[in-house]
Tab-separated table of C-alpha atoms and ligand atoms in Angstrom:
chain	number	residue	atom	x	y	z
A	1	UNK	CA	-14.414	6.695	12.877
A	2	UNK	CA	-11.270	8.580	11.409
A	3	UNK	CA	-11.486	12.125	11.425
A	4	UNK	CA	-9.747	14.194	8.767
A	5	UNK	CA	-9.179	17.759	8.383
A	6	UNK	CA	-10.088	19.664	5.271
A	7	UNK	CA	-5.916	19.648	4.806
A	8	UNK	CA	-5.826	15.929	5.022
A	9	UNK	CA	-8.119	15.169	2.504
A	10	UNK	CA	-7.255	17.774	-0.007
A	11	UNK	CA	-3.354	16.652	0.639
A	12	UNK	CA	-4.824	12.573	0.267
A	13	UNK	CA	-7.005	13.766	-2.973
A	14	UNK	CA	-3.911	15.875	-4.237
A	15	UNK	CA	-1.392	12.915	-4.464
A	16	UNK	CA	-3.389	10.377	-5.523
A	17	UNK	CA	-4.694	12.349	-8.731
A	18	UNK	CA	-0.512	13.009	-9.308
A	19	UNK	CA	0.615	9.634	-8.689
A	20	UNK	CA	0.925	7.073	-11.983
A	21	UNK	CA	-0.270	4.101	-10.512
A	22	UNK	CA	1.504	1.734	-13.081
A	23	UNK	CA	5.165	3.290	-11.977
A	24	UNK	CA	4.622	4.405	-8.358
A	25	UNK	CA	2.823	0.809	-7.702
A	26	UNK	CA	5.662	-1.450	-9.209
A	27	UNK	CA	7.804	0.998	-7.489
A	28	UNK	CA	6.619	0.430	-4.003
A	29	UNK	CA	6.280	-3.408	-4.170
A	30	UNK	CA	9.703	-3.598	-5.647
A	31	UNK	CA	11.069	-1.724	-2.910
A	32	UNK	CA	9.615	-3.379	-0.146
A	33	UNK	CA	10.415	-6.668	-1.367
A	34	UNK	CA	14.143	-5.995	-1.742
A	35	UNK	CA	14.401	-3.746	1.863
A	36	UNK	CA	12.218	-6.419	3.472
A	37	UNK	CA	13.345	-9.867	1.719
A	38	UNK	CA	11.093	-12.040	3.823
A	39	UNK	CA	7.749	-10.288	2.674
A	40	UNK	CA	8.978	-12.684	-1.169
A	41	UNK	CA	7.650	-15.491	0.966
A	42	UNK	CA	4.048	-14.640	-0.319
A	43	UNK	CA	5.110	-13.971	-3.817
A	44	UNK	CA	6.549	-18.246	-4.681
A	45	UNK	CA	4.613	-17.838	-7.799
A	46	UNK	CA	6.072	-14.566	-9.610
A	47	UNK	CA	9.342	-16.301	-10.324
A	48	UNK	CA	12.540	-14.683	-10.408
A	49	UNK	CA	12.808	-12.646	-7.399
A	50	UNK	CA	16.911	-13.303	-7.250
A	51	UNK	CA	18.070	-9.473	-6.271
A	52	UNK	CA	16.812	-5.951	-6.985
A	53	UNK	CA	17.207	-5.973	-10.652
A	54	UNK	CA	15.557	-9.177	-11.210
A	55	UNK	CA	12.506	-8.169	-8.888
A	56	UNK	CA	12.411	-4.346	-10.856
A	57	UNK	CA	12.378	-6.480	-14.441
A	58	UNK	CA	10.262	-8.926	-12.877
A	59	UNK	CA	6.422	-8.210	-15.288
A	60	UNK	CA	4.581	-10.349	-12.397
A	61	UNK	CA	6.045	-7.598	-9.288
A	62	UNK	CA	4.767	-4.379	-11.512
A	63	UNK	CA	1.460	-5.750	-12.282
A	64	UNK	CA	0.359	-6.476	-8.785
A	65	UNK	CA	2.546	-3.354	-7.597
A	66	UNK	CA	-0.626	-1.556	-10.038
A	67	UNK	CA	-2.813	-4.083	-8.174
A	68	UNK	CA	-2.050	-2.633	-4.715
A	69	UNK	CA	-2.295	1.126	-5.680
A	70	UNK	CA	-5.966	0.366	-7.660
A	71	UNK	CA	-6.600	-0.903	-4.116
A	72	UNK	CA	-5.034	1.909	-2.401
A	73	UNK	CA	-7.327	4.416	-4.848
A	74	UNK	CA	-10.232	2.510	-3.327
A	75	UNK	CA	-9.602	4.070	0.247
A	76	UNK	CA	-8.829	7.304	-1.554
A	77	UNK	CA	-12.276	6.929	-2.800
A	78	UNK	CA	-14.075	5.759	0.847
A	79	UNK	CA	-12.329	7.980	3.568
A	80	UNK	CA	-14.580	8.249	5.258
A	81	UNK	CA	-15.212	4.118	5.874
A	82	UNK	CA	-12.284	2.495	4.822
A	83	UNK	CA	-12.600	0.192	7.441
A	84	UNK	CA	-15.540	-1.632	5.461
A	85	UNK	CA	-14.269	-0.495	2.702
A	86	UNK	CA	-11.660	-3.275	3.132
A	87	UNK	CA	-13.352	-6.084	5.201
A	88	UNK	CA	-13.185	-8.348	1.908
A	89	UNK	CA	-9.600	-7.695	1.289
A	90	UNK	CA	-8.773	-7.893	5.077
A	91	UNK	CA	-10.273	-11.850	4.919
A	92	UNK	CA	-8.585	-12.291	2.136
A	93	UNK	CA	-5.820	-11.274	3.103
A	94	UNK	CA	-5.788	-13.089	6.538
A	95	UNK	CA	-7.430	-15.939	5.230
A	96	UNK	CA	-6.446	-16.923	1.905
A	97	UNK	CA	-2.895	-15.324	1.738
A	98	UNK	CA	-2.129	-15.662	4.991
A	99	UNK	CA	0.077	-12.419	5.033
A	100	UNK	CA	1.407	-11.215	8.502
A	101	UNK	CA	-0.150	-7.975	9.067
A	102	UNK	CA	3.015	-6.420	10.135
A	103	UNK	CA	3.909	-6.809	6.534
A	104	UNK	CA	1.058	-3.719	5.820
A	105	UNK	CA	3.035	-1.349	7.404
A	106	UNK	CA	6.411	-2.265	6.155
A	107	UNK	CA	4.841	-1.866	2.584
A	108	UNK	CA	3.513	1.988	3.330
A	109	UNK	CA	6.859	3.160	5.026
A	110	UNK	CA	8.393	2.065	1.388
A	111	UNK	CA	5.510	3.602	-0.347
A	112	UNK	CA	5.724	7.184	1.942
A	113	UNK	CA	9.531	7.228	0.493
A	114	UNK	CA	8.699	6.489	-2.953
A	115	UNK	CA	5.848	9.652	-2.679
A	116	UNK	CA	8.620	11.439	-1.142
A	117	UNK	CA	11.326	10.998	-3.588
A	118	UNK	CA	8.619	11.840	-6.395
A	119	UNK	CA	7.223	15.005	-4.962
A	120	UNK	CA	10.574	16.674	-3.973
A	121	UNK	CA	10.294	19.565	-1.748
A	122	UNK	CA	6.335	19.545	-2.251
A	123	UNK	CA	6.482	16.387	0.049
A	124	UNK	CA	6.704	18.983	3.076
A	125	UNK	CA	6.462	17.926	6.897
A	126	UNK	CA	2.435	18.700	6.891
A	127	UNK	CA	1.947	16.439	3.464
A	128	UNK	CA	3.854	13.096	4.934
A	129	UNK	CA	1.919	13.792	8.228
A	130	UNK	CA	-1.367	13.347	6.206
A	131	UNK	CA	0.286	10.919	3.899
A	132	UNK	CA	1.610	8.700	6.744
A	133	UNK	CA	-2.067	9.157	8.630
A	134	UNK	CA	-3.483	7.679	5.344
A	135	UNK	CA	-1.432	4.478	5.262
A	136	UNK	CA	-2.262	4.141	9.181
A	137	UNK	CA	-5.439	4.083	8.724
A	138	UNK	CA	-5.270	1.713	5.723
A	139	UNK	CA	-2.652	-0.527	7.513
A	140	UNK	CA	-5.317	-0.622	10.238
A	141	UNK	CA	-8.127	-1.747	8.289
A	142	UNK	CA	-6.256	-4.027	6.319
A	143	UNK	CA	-5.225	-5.985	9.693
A	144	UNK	CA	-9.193	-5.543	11.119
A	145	UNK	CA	-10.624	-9.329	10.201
A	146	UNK	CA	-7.129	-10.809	11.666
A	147	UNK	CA	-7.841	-13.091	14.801
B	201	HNI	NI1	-1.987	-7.450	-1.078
B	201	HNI	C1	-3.529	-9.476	-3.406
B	201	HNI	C2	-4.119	-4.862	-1.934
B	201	HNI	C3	-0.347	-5.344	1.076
B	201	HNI	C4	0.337	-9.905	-0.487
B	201	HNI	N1	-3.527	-7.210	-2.407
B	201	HNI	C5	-4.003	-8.168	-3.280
B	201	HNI	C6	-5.061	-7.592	-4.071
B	201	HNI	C7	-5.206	-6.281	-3.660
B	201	HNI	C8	-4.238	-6.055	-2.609
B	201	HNI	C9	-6.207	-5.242	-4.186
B	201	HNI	C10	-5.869	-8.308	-5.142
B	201	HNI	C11	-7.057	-8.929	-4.454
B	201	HNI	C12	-7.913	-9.775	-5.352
B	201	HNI	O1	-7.369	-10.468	-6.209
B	201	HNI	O2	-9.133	-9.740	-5.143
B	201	HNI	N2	-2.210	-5.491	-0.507
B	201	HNI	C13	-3.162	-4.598	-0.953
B	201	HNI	C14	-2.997	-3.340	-0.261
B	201	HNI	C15	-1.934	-3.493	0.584
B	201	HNI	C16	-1.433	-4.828	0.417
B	201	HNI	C17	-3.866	-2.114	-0.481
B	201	HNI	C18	-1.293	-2.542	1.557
B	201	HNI	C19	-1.230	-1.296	1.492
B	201	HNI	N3	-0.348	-7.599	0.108
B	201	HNI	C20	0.188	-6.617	0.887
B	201	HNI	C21	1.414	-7.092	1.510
B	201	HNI	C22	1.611	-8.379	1.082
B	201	HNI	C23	0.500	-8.699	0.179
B	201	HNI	C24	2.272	-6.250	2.454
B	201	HNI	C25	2.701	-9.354	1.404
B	201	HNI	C26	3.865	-9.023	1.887
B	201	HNI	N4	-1.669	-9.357	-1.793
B	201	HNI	C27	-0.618	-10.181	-1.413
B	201	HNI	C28	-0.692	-11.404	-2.190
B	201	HNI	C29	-1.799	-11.274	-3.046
B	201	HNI	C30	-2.401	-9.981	-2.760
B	201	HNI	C31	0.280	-12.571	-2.074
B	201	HNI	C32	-2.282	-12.293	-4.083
B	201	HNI	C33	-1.444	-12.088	-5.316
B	201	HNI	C34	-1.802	-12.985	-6.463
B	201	HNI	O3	-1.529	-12.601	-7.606
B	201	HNI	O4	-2.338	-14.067	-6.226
């Protein structure tokens, strides 16, 4: 069981109810699939994934980048047991999609930079050290029904 400080889950609460899912979500994916070009592997069906412009035009990369921060919102929601919180997405993700859990935390270190580059100066030392803490603990869970 995770433990969070008042801090923490005011700072989690705080930029979650700032963040626009639908630009922030699209961002992230986009990112991570242009830093990281292996993680397109999963994505054969979304079509043109050619090079960064084609993958930040791409409709089918913005909807499920909004598909992974409604998920996200879901541990926002359940802090206190996100670990069951996502046991059904973990299978599924092991599973069905068959995604390399490293691939989790490659996806949150390009989501804690496009958080940063959106809050500014307000993304202080104490916020991405609650921030990052977050994503661990969702990367975590996310990887729990591997085997
Ligand atoms: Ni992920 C589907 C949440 C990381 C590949 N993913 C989902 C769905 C959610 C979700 C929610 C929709 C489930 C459903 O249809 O019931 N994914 C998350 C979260 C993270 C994450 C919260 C991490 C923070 N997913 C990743 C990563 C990859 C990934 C890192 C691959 C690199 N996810 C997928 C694929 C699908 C998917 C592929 C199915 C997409 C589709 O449209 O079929």
């Amino acid at each position: 069981m995770v433990e969070w400080t008042d801090f923490e889950r005011a700072t989690i609460k705080d930029i979650f109810s700032k963040l626009e899912y639908d630009v922030v979500g699209p961002a992230t994916l986009a990112r991570c699939l242009v830093v990281y070009p292996w993680t397109q592997r999963y994505f054969g069906k979304f079509g043109n994934l050619y090079n960064a412009t084609a993958i930040a035009e791409n409709a089918m990369v913005s909807k499920h980048g909004t598909t992974i921060l409604h998920g996200l919102d879901r541990a926002v929601k359940n802090m206190d047991d996100i670990k069951n919180t996502y046991a059904e997405l973990s299978v599924l993700h092991s599973e069905k999609l068959h995604v390399d859990p490293d691939n989790f935390k490659l996806l949150a270190d390009c989501m804690t930079i496009v958080v940063a580059a959106r809050f500014g100066s307000a993304f202080t030392g104490e916020v991405q050290a609650a921030f990052e803490k977050f994503m661990a603990v969702v990367v975590s869970s996310l990887g729990r029904q591997y085997h």
